C-alpha cells in the first residue's frame, strides 16, 4: 500500500542517515587518534612543538589556498582578511593557538593515550559552558554518560604510569582552551560572517591567523635558535628534512 511504502522509504532514509553519521564519527575518531600519534612521534623526534605547529598550520593554509585556486568549485574561495573579520576571530585565534600548543607540550610529558583520555573531559566542560552561556540543557541519559566519562578519566589518572605534574598542567590548559574554543566557535558559526565563510574558510582563517602567534612563541621559547644551531639548546638538524615531513603529514 502507499502508506506502507512511504513508511518503508522513511525507515530506509533514517537508516542511511544513521549509517552516514556513524561513518563520519568513526572517521573523525580515527583521524583524531592518528593525528595525536603522529604528533607524539613528531615532538619526540623534533623537540620544538611551536615550530611543528607552524609547519602543520602553514601546510594547511597552503593546501587550502592551492585548492581554492585550482578547484574553486569543490573547495570554494578562501575569504579575504579584513579588520572586522580579524577582530571577530581574535578570541578564536588565541584559544585555538593555546589548544594546539598545550597539546604538543603535554605530549612531551605524557603518553598519547593519556592525552586522548583527558581530552574526553572536554565534553563535560563544554556542556557546562554551553548551559551557562547558551542555555543548552542535557537529558539525564546524556548527563549519565558524561559522568561515566568523568569516572573513567579519574580512574585512569589515578593509575597512570606516565603521570607527570607538568604534563597534567598542560592537559588542564588544553582542556580549558579547547572548551572555550568550541563554545566560542558556535557563536562565530551562528554569525553572518560565519555563515558566509563556511567550514573550510573558517579552517583557513584559523590556521592563517595562528601563524604569527606561533612564530612569536617559537622565537620567545628559543626554538628557532635551537634549530639554527645557536646557543646551548641547539639541536642537531641532520634529521630536519625527515622531521619536517612527519610534522607536515
Rosetta silent file (secondary structure, phi, psi, omega in degrees, C-alpha in Angstrom):
SEQUENCE: XXXXXXXXXXXXXXXXXXXXXXXXXXXXXXXXXXXXXXXXXXXXXXXXXXXXXXXXXXXXXXXXXXXXXXXXXXXXXXXXXXXXXXXXXXXXXXXXXXXXXXXXXXXXXXXXXXXXXXXXXXXXXXXXXXXXXXXXXXXXXXXXXXXXXXXXXXXXXXXXXXXXXXXXXXXXXXXXXXXXXXXXXXXXXXXXXXXXXXXXXXXXXXXXXXXXXXXXXXXXXXXXXXXXXXXXXXXXXXXXXXXXXXXXX
SCORE:     score description
SCORE:     0.000 S_00000001
   1 L     0.000  158.088  179.353    0.000    0.000    0.000 S_00000001
   2 H   -57.625  -40.147 -177.857    1.159    3.638   -0.454 S_00000001
   3 H   -67.005  -39.644  178.466    1.316    4.215    3.313 S_00000001
   4 H   -66.163  -38.434  178.879    3.417    1.081    3.857 S_00000001
   5 H   -65.408  -41.524  178.901    5.709    2.109    1.000 S_00000001
   6 H   -64.128  -42.262  178.531    6.113    5.598    2.462 S_00000001
   7 H   -62.534  -41.527  179.372    6.909    4.164    5.899 S_00000001
   8 H   -64.708  -40.330  179.407    9.477    1.817    4.392 S_00000001
   9 H   -65.250  -40.683  179.107   11.129    4.671    2.486 S_00000001
  10 H   -65.682  -40.012  178.373   11.305    6.786    5.634 S_00000001
  11 H   -63.877  -41.092  179.134   12.801    3.887    7.585 S_00000001
  12 H   -65.385  -40.015  179.062   15.398    3.334    4.841 S_00000001
  13 H   -65.304  -41.132  178.836   16.231    7.049    4.798 S_00000001
  14 H   -65.308  -40.342  178.710   16.613    7.109    8.595 S_00000001
  15 H   -64.700  -40.035  178.866   18.842    4.028    8.492 S_00000001
  16 H   -65.647  -38.725  178.878   21.004    5.609    5.780 S_00000001
  17 H   -64.974  -41.769  178.133   21.315    8.810    7.834 S_00000001
  18 H   -64.421  -39.674  179.621   22.376    6.837   10.900 S_00000001
  19 H   -63.997  -41.831  177.948   24.916    4.902    8.827 S_00000001
  20 H   -63.870  -40.936  179.947   26.382    8.158    7.475 S_00000001
  21 H   -63.385  -44.991  179.028   26.549    9.600   10.988 S_00000001
  22 H   -62.619  -41.036  179.503   28.310    6.516   12.346 S_00000001
  23 H   -62.973  -45.564  179.765   30.758    6.589    9.423 S_00000001
  24 H   -62.929  -43.567  179.478   31.546   10.276    9.944 S_00000001
  25 H   -63.644  -40.786  178.331   32.035    9.769   13.698 S_00000001
  26 H   -62.858  -45.931  179.928   34.300    6.790   13.084 S_00000001
  27 H   -64.159  -36.871  178.267   36.406    8.726   10.580 S_00000001
  28 H   -63.387  -46.515  179.325   36.573   11.672   12.994 S_00000001
  29 H   -64.739  -43.130 -178.626   37.793    9.450   15.828 S_00000001
  30 H   -64.588  -43.878 -178.877   40.246    7.600   13.598 S_00000001
  31 H   -68.631  -38.440  177.616   41.736   10.781   12.139 S_00000001
  32 H   -63.557  -41.804  178.060   41.963   12.430   15.574 S_00000001
  33 H   -65.577  -43.758  179.294   43.743    9.401   17.018 S_00000001
  34 H   -62.194  -39.748  179.314   46.103    9.197   14.042 S_00000001
  35 H   -65.266  -41.186  179.046   46.922   12.909   14.395 S_00000001
  36 H   -62.612  -44.769  179.488   47.678   12.522   18.110 S_00000001
  37 H   -65.503  -39.788  178.489   50.001    9.568   17.464 S_00000001
  38 H   -65.019  -39.642  178.482   51.712   11.415   14.600 S_00000001
  39 H   -66.969  -37.176  176.788   52.226   14.466   16.821 S_00000001
  40 H   -60.899  -44.285  178.255   53.677   12.282   19.574 S_00000001
  41 H   -65.251  -42.789 -177.434   56.189   10.871   17.102 S_00000001
  42 H   -65.366  -43.475 -177.037   56.950   14.305   15.644 S_00000001
  43 H   -72.966  -22.273  175.696   57.511   16.012   19.002 S_00000001
  44 H   -75.939  -39.812 -178.719   59.758   13.140   20.108 S_00000001
  45 H   -80.627  -34.906 -175.045   61.939   13.363   17.007 S_00000001
  46 L  -127.502   90.473 -167.880   61.802   17.161   16.653 S_00000001
  47 L   -77.616   48.256  178.853   61.522   18.706   20.155 S_00000001
  48 L  -133.173   82.803 -171.733   60.196   22.093   19.051 S_00000001
  49 H   -59.800  -37.274 -178.835   56.396   21.974   19.401 S_00000001
  50 H   -68.953  -37.252  177.148   55.708   25.519   18.255 S_00000001
  51 H   -69.664  -34.277  174.300   57.714   25.058   15.068 S_00000001
  52 H   -59.066  -43.661 -179.942   55.897   21.786   14.429 S_00000001
  53 H   -67.641  -36.008  176.100   52.624   23.723   14.637 S_00000001
  54 H   -60.601  -44.116  178.862   53.977   26.435   12.323 S_00000001
  55 H   -63.593  -48.408 -177.462   54.776   23.728    9.766 S_00000001
  56 H   -63.517  -48.004 -177.834   51.407   21.987   10.167 S_00000001
  57 H   -69.334  -35.799  176.024   49.310   25.154   10.082 S_00000001
  58 H   -63.756  -39.797  176.761   51.359   26.586    7.236 S_00000001
  59 H   -64.437  -39.000  178.420   50.771   23.405    5.225 S_00000001
  60 H   -62.888  -44.280  178.719   47.034   23.636    5.954 S_00000001
  61 H   -63.024  -45.780 -179.001   46.920   27.245    4.725 S_00000001
  62 H   -63.615  -41.027 -179.597   48.940   26.415    1.601 S_00000001
  63 H   -64.970  -45.085  179.752   46.788   23.367    0.802 S_00000001
  64 H   -66.373  -40.776  179.196   43.513   25.289    1.182 S_00000001
  65 H   -65.156  -41.467  178.668   44.819   28.250   -0.829 S_00000001
  66 H   -65.120  -44.157  178.434   46.056   25.944   -3.603 S_00000001
  67 H   -63.078  -36.154  178.756   42.754   24.053   -3.654 S_00000001
  68 H   -65.234  -33.218 -179.460   40.842   27.325   -3.791 S_00000001
  69 H   -81.223  -36.505 -173.496   42.832   28.383   -6.861 S_00000001
  70 H   -90.759  -38.709 -179.617   42.831   25.053   -8.713 S_00000001
  71 L  -130.596   64.663 -175.170   39.416   23.573   -7.852 S_00000001
  72 H   -62.789  -28.452  179.976   37.315   26.515   -6.632 S_00000001
  73 H   -70.317  -25.585  179.241   34.021   24.760   -7.387 S_00000001
  74 H   -91.463  -49.588 -176.707   34.968   21.965   -4.988 S_00000001
  75 H   -83.711  -35.733 -174.131   36.915   23.814   -2.300 S_00000001
  76 L    90.449  167.992  178.940   35.355   27.228   -2.681 S_00000001
  77 L   -85.251  134.121  177.399   37.061   30.599   -2.463 S_00000001
  78 L   -75.175  140.858 -177.183   39.017   31.342    0.679 S_00000001
  79 L   -69.053  147.779  174.904   37.881   34.529    2.450 S_00000001
  80 L   -87.379  143.241 -178.603   39.980   37.663    2.321 S_00000001
  81 L   -74.650  141.051  174.431   41.088   39.106    5.614 S_00000001
  82 L  -140.205  160.819 -177.728   39.556   42.358    6.771 S_00000001
  83 H   -60.487  -45.066  177.299   39.817   44.200   10.058 S_00000001
  84 H   -59.391  -37.440 -179.743   36.233   43.335   11.166 S_00000001
  85 H   -69.464  -42.911  177.994   36.900   39.673   10.364 S_00000001
  86 H   -62.104  -42.261 -179.964   40.220   39.646   12.226 S_00000001
  87 H   -63.108  -39.092  176.803   38.606   41.356   15.212 S_00000001
  88 H   -64.355  -33.523 -172.703   35.853   38.713   15.253 S_00000001
  89 H   -89.727   -6.528 -176.459   38.480   35.969   15.086 S_00000001
  90 H   -56.388  -49.721  178.220   40.836   37.194   17.837 S_00000001
  91 H   -59.855  -38.973  178.860   39.255   35.074   20.640 S_00000001
  92 H   -66.004  -41.649 -179.587   39.240   32.036   18.350 S_00000001
  93 H   -62.117  -43.774 -178.859   42.871   32.600   17.338 S_00000001
  94 H   -64.547  -50.216 -177.556   44.028   32.862   20.947 S_00000001
  95 H   -69.319  -35.428  177.333   42.129   29.790   22.162 S_00000001
  96 H   -62.649  -45.416  179.780   42.996   27.817   19.001 S_00000001
  97 H   -65.916  -43.385  177.335   46.714   28.531   19.464 S_00000001
  98 H   -60.658  -40.578 -179.144   46.590   27.695   23.183 S_00000001
  99 H   -61.918  -45.243 -178.026   44.772   24.471   22.391 S_00000001
 100 H   -71.021  -45.600 -177.285   47.407   23.346   19.872 S_00000001
 101 H   -64.629  -46.496 -178.997   50.472   24.439   21.859 S_00000001
 102 H   -63.609  -31.737  178.426   49.290   22.914   25.151 S_00000001
 103 H   -64.662  -47.375 -178.909   48.510   19.650   23.360 S_00000001
 104 H   -72.219  -34.986  176.589   52.034   19.230   21.995 S_00000001
 105 H   -65.983  -35.893  176.120   53.663   20.398   25.214 S_00000001
 106 H   -66.358  -37.659 -179.626   51.604   17.803   27.092 S_00000001
 107 H   -66.389  -20.210  174.763   52.710   15.120   24.634 S_00000001
 108 L   -72.241  -18.530 -174.502   56.305   15.838   25.587 S_00000001
 109 L  -113.513  -28.865 -175.392   55.480   14.718   29.147 S_00000001
 110 L  -125.920  172.171 -179.353   52.665   12.150   28.926 S_00000001
 111 L   -79.204  162.659  177.694   51.571    9.366   26.593 S_00000001
 112 H   -63.290  -35.533  178.784   49.237    9.820   23.638 S_00000001
 113 H   -62.333  -42.332  179.208   46.659    7.627   25.424 S_00000001
 114 H   -61.630  -43.671  178.273   46.675    9.956   28.431 S_00000001
 115 H   -58.693  -45.223 -178.268   46.100   12.959   26.192 S_00000001
 116 H   -64.628  -42.583 -179.169   43.140   11.274   24.496 S_00000001
 117 H   -63.792  -48.996 -178.212   41.579   10.181   27.805 S_00000001
 118 H   -67.908  -34.633  179.911   41.881   13.584   29.463 S_00000001
 119 H   -63.346  -27.627  177.808   40.762   15.380   26.314 S_00000001
 120 L   -62.056  -21.985  178.042   37.466   13.469   26.534 S_00000001
 121 L   -66.814  -13.887  176.351   36.719   15.560   29.641 S_00000001
 122 H   -56.782  -32.268  179.328   36.186   18.450   27.236 S_00000001
 123 H   -58.271  -39.650 -179.683   32.672   17.066   26.738 S_00000001
 124 H   -70.159  -46.792 -177.966   31.855   17.851   30.374 S_00000001
 125 H   -67.191  -37.472  177.501   33.335   21.339   30.402 S_00000001
 126 H   -65.219  -40.764  178.211   31.726   22.234   27.060 S_00000001
 127 H   -60.492  -41.906  178.541   28.351   21.016   28.346 S_00000001
 128 H   -66.314  -43.234  179.530   28.739   23.241   31.408 S_00000001
 129 H   -67.174  -38.896  178.106   29.829   26.270   29.371 S_00000001
 130 H   -65.337  -37.709  178.329   27.023   25.785   26.842 S_00000001
 131 H   -66.311  -40.531 -177.814   24.485   25.597   29.642 S_00000001
 132 H   -73.076  -39.143 -173.817   25.879   28.755   31.256 S_00000001
 133 H   -98.222  -31.916 -176.150   26.298   30.814   28.079 S_00000001
 134 H  -114.858   -7.498  179.552   23.752   29.387   25.624 S_00000001
 135 L    73.097   22.009 -179.242   21.207   27.767   27.930 S_00000001
 136 L   -77.665  121.689 -177.938   21.653   24.337   26.321 S_00000001
 137 L   -94.543  162.687  178.822   20.123   21.648   28.546 S_00000001
 138 L  -119.797  146.943  172.321   21.049   17.958   28.803 S_00000001
 139 L   -77.295  163.282 -179.467   18.879   14.889   29.151 S_00000001
 140 H   -67.120  -28.614  176.505   19.502   12.648   32.145 S_00000001
 141 H   -65.892  -43.083  178.682   20.859    9.989   29.791 S_00000001
 142 H   -65.591  -41.611  178.673   23.448   12.442   28.413 S_00000001
 143 H   -61.766  -40.176  177.944   24.336   13.614   31.909 S_00000001
 144 H   -63.881  -40.308  178.758   24.833    9.987   32.992 S_00000001
 145 H   -64.539  -40.215  179.032   27.107    9.325   30.017 S_00000001
 146 H   -65.353  -39.222  176.592   29.191   12.409   30.846 S_00000001
 147 H   -64.652  -34.263  175.494   29.539   11.276   34.457 S_00000001
 148 H   -63.454  -40.730  176.388   30.725    7.919   33.133 S_00000001
 149 H   -61.673  -43.438  179.362   33.426    9.728   31.115 S_00000001
 150 H   -61.323  -46.144  179.970   34.452   11.630   34.244 S_00000001
 151 H   -62.097  -42.511  179.370   34.666    8.456   36.313 S_00000001
 152 H   -64.432  -40.736  179.551   36.730    6.677   33.680 S_00000001
 153 H   -66.296  -39.101  178.738   39.160    9.599   33.362 S_00000001
 154 H   -64.315  -45.719  179.778   39.597    9.797   37.145 S_00000001
 155 H   -62.380  -40.935  179.288   40.286    6.073   37.412 S_00000001
 156 H   -63.538  -45.220 -177.612   42.763    6.245   34.536 S_00000001
 157 H   -62.782  -37.851 -178.828   44.603    9.222   36.058 S_00000001
 158 H   -65.052  -24.506 -177.558   44.925    7.509   39.430 S_00000001
 159 L  -119.007   22.787 -178.504   46.724    4.585   37.784 S_00000001
 160 L   -76.982  114.087 -177.904   48.564    6.468   35.017 S_00000001
 161 L   -75.131  -13.559  178.392   52.128    5.134   34.924 S_00000001
 162 L  -101.981   19.259 -175.457   53.202    8.133   32.821 S_00000001
 163 L   -56.570  133.201  178.187   51.814   10.649   35.340 S_00000001
 164 L  -143.508  123.262  178.390   53.648   13.965   35.244 S_00000001
 165 H   -56.393  -40.402  178.993   52.589   17.116   37.150 S_00000001
 166 H   -66.295  -45.262  179.467   53.914   19.274   34.332 S_00000001
 167 H   -60.530  -42.539 -179.836   52.179   17.158   31.710 S_00000001
 168 H   -71.417  -26.190  174.376   48.851   17.263   33.548 S_00000001
 169 H   -66.761  -42.446  175.579   49.188   21.042   33.956 S_00000001
 170 H   -65.807  -36.028  177.164   49.446   21.346   30.183 S_00000001
 171 H   -64.107  -37.693  177.130   46.496   18.966   29.853 S_00000001
 172 H   -63.652  -44.235  177.230   44.439   21.234   32.134 S_00000001
 173 H   -62.765  -39.824  178.032   45.278   24.238   29.957 S_00000001
 174 H   -62.753  -41.091  179.124   44.399   22.184   26.887 S_00000001
 175 H   -62.481  -45.765 -178.404   41.068   21.221   28.443 S_00000001
 176 H   -67.945  -45.189 -178.018   40.181   24.830   29.270 S_00000001
 177 H   -68.772  -38.185  177.756   41.301   26.298   25.936 S_00000001
 178 H   -64.343  -41.821  179.377   39.576   23.565   23.912 S_00000001
 179 H   -63.468  -46.451  179.395   36.329   24.091   25.819 S_00000001
 180 H   -62.741  -39.529  179.613   36.461   27.864   25.335 S_00000001
 181 H   -63.271  -46.748 -175.898   37.258   27.410   21.639 S_00000001
 182 H   -66.252  -35.517  177.727   34.377   25.028   20.992 S_00000001
 183 H   -71.349  -43.101 -177.614   31.842   27.265   22.724 S_00000001
 184 H   -69.423  -34.575 -178.421   33.087   30.420   21.011 S_00000001
 185 H   -65.847  -28.357  176.396   33.230   28.804   17.576 S_00000001
 186 H   -66.163  -35.830  176.191   29.494   28.061   17.834 S_00000001
 187 H   -65.673  -41.612 -179.145   28.890   31.788   18.248 S_00000001
 188 H   -67.084  -42.117  179.362   31.019   32.545   15.196 S_00000001
 189 H   -60.489  -36.595 -179.052   29.278   29.879   13.105 S_00000001
 190 H   -76.302  -14.403 -179.370   25.907   31.392   14.011 S_00000001
 191 L   -76.224  164.871  179.008   27.054   34.889   12.978 S_00000001
 192 H   -62.587  -40.409 -179.840   26.517   36.271    9.471 S_00000001
 193 H   -64.635  -41.852  179.484   30.252   36.164    8.757 S_00000001
 194 H   -63.548  -38.695  179.568   30.489   32.548    9.872 S_00000001
 195 H   -67.540  -34.969  179.989   27.592   31.511    7.645 S_00000001
 196 H   -73.691  -35.813 -172.610   29.186   33.179    4.614 S_00000001
 197 H   -75.568  -44.022 -178.418   32.662   31.752    5.179 S_00000001
 198 H    84.813  173.617 -173.668   31.815   28.070    5.686 S_00000001
 199 H   -65.584  -46.333 -178.342   33.803   25.300    7.368 S_00000001
 200 H   -68.062  -36.683  177.308   36.855   25.326    5.064 S_00000001
 201 H   -64.735  -38.402  177.358   37.031   29.110    5.152 S_00000001
 202 H   -65.978  -40.231  177.229   36.994   29.039    8.948 S_00000001
 203 H   -62.678  -40.312  178.840   39.791   26.462    8.951 S_00000001
 204 H   -61.473  -47.973 -178.057   41.785   28.676    6.595 S_00000001
 205 H   -67.173  -43.176  178.157   41.411   31.765    8.795 S_00000001
 206 H   -54.182  -52.565 -176.844   42.137   29.811   12.000 S_00000001
 207 H   -68.883  -37.897 -178.555   45.382   28.413   10.662 S_00000001
 208 H   -66.474  -47.645 -177.292   46.431   31.633    8.924 S_00000001
 209 H   -72.708  -21.788  178.573   45.921   33.906   11.943 S_00000001
 210 H   -75.585  -20.540 -175.114   47.574   31.415   14.283 S_00000001
 211 H   -61.051  -47.763  178.176   50.868   31.540   12.346 S_00000001
 212 H   -61.388  -37.209  178.978   52.106   34.919   13.697 S_00000001
 213 H   -63.602  -46.974 -177.177   51.211   33.836   17.232 S_00000001
 214 H   -68.719  -37.585  177.323   53.048   30.526   16.911 S_00000001
 215 H   -64.234  -42.697  179.002   56.108   32.097   15.279 S_00000001
 216 H   -62.245  -42.266  179.425   56.313   34.671   18.083 S_00000001
 217 H   -67.057  -39.316  178.545   56.066   31.943   20.741 S_00000001
 218 H   -62.969  -40.663  177.753   58.679   29.836   18.933 S_00000001
 219 H   -65.431  -44.714 -178.870   61.071   32.798   18.867 S_00000001
 220 H   -65.233  -33.250 -178.802   60.451   33.586   22.533 S_00000001
 221 L   -83.088   -2.024  179.420   60.995   29.939   23.508 S_00000001
 222 L    77.634   16.451 -177.206   64.322   29.788   21.661 S_00000001
 223 H   -72.140  -37.081 -179.227   63.123   27.137   19.234 S_00000001
 224 H   -65.833  -44.796  178.501   64.314   28.974   16.129 S_00000001
 225 H   -65.474  -32.284  177.390   67.818   29.467   17.529 S_00000001
 226 H   -64.565  -42.735  179.223   67.829   25.813   18.590 S_00000001
 227 H   -68.304  -36.475 -178.985   67.084   24.625   15.063 S_00000001
 228 L   -77.672   -5.010  177.852   69.658   27.003   13.596 S_00000001
 229 L    83.294   28.164 -178.497   72.285   25.610   15.964 S_00000001
 230 L  -107.951  131.173  174.073   72.629   28.720   18.098 S_00000001
 231 L    92.288 -179.839 -175.817   73.073   28.539   21.860 S_00000001
 232 L   -74.674  -22.832 -178.816   73.317   25.754   24.399 S_00000001
 233 L   -93.687   22.105 -176.065   69.977   24.209   23.463 S_00000001
 234 L   -63.417  144.684 -177.652   70.961   23.680   19.858 S_00000001
 235 L  -112.596  139.225  177.163   69.538   20.629   18.148 S_00000001
 236 L   -68.487  118.169 -173.580   71.329   18.544   15.583 S_00000001
 237 H   -92.575   18.473 -179.016   69.487   19.290   12.362 S_00000001
 238 H   -63.722  -29.403 -179.382   70.675   16.294   10.354 S_00000001
 239 H  -100.481   16.790 -177.697   67.210   14.776   10.581 S_00000001
 240 H   -57.736  -47.117  179.729   65.434   18.084    9.907 S_00000001
 241 H   -57.177  -41.576  179.739   64.007   17.074    6.484 S_00000001
 242 H   -66.854  -40.973  179.991   62.518   13.889    7.963 S_00000001
 243 H   -65.024  -40.834  178.741   61.112   15.767   10.973 S_00000001
 244 H   -63.761  -41.912  179.161   59.558   18.441    8.721 S_00000001
 245 H   -62.283  -45.097  179.514   57.971   15.750    6.537 S_00000001
 246 H   -63.779  -42.083  179.014   56.487   13.961    9.567 S_00000001
 247 H   -63.996  -38.473 -179.629   55.152   17.218   11.013 S_00000001
 248 H   -66.655  -40.217  179.768   53.569   18.132    7.653 S_00000001
 249 L   -65.514    0.000    0.000   51.833   14.781    7.337 S_00000001
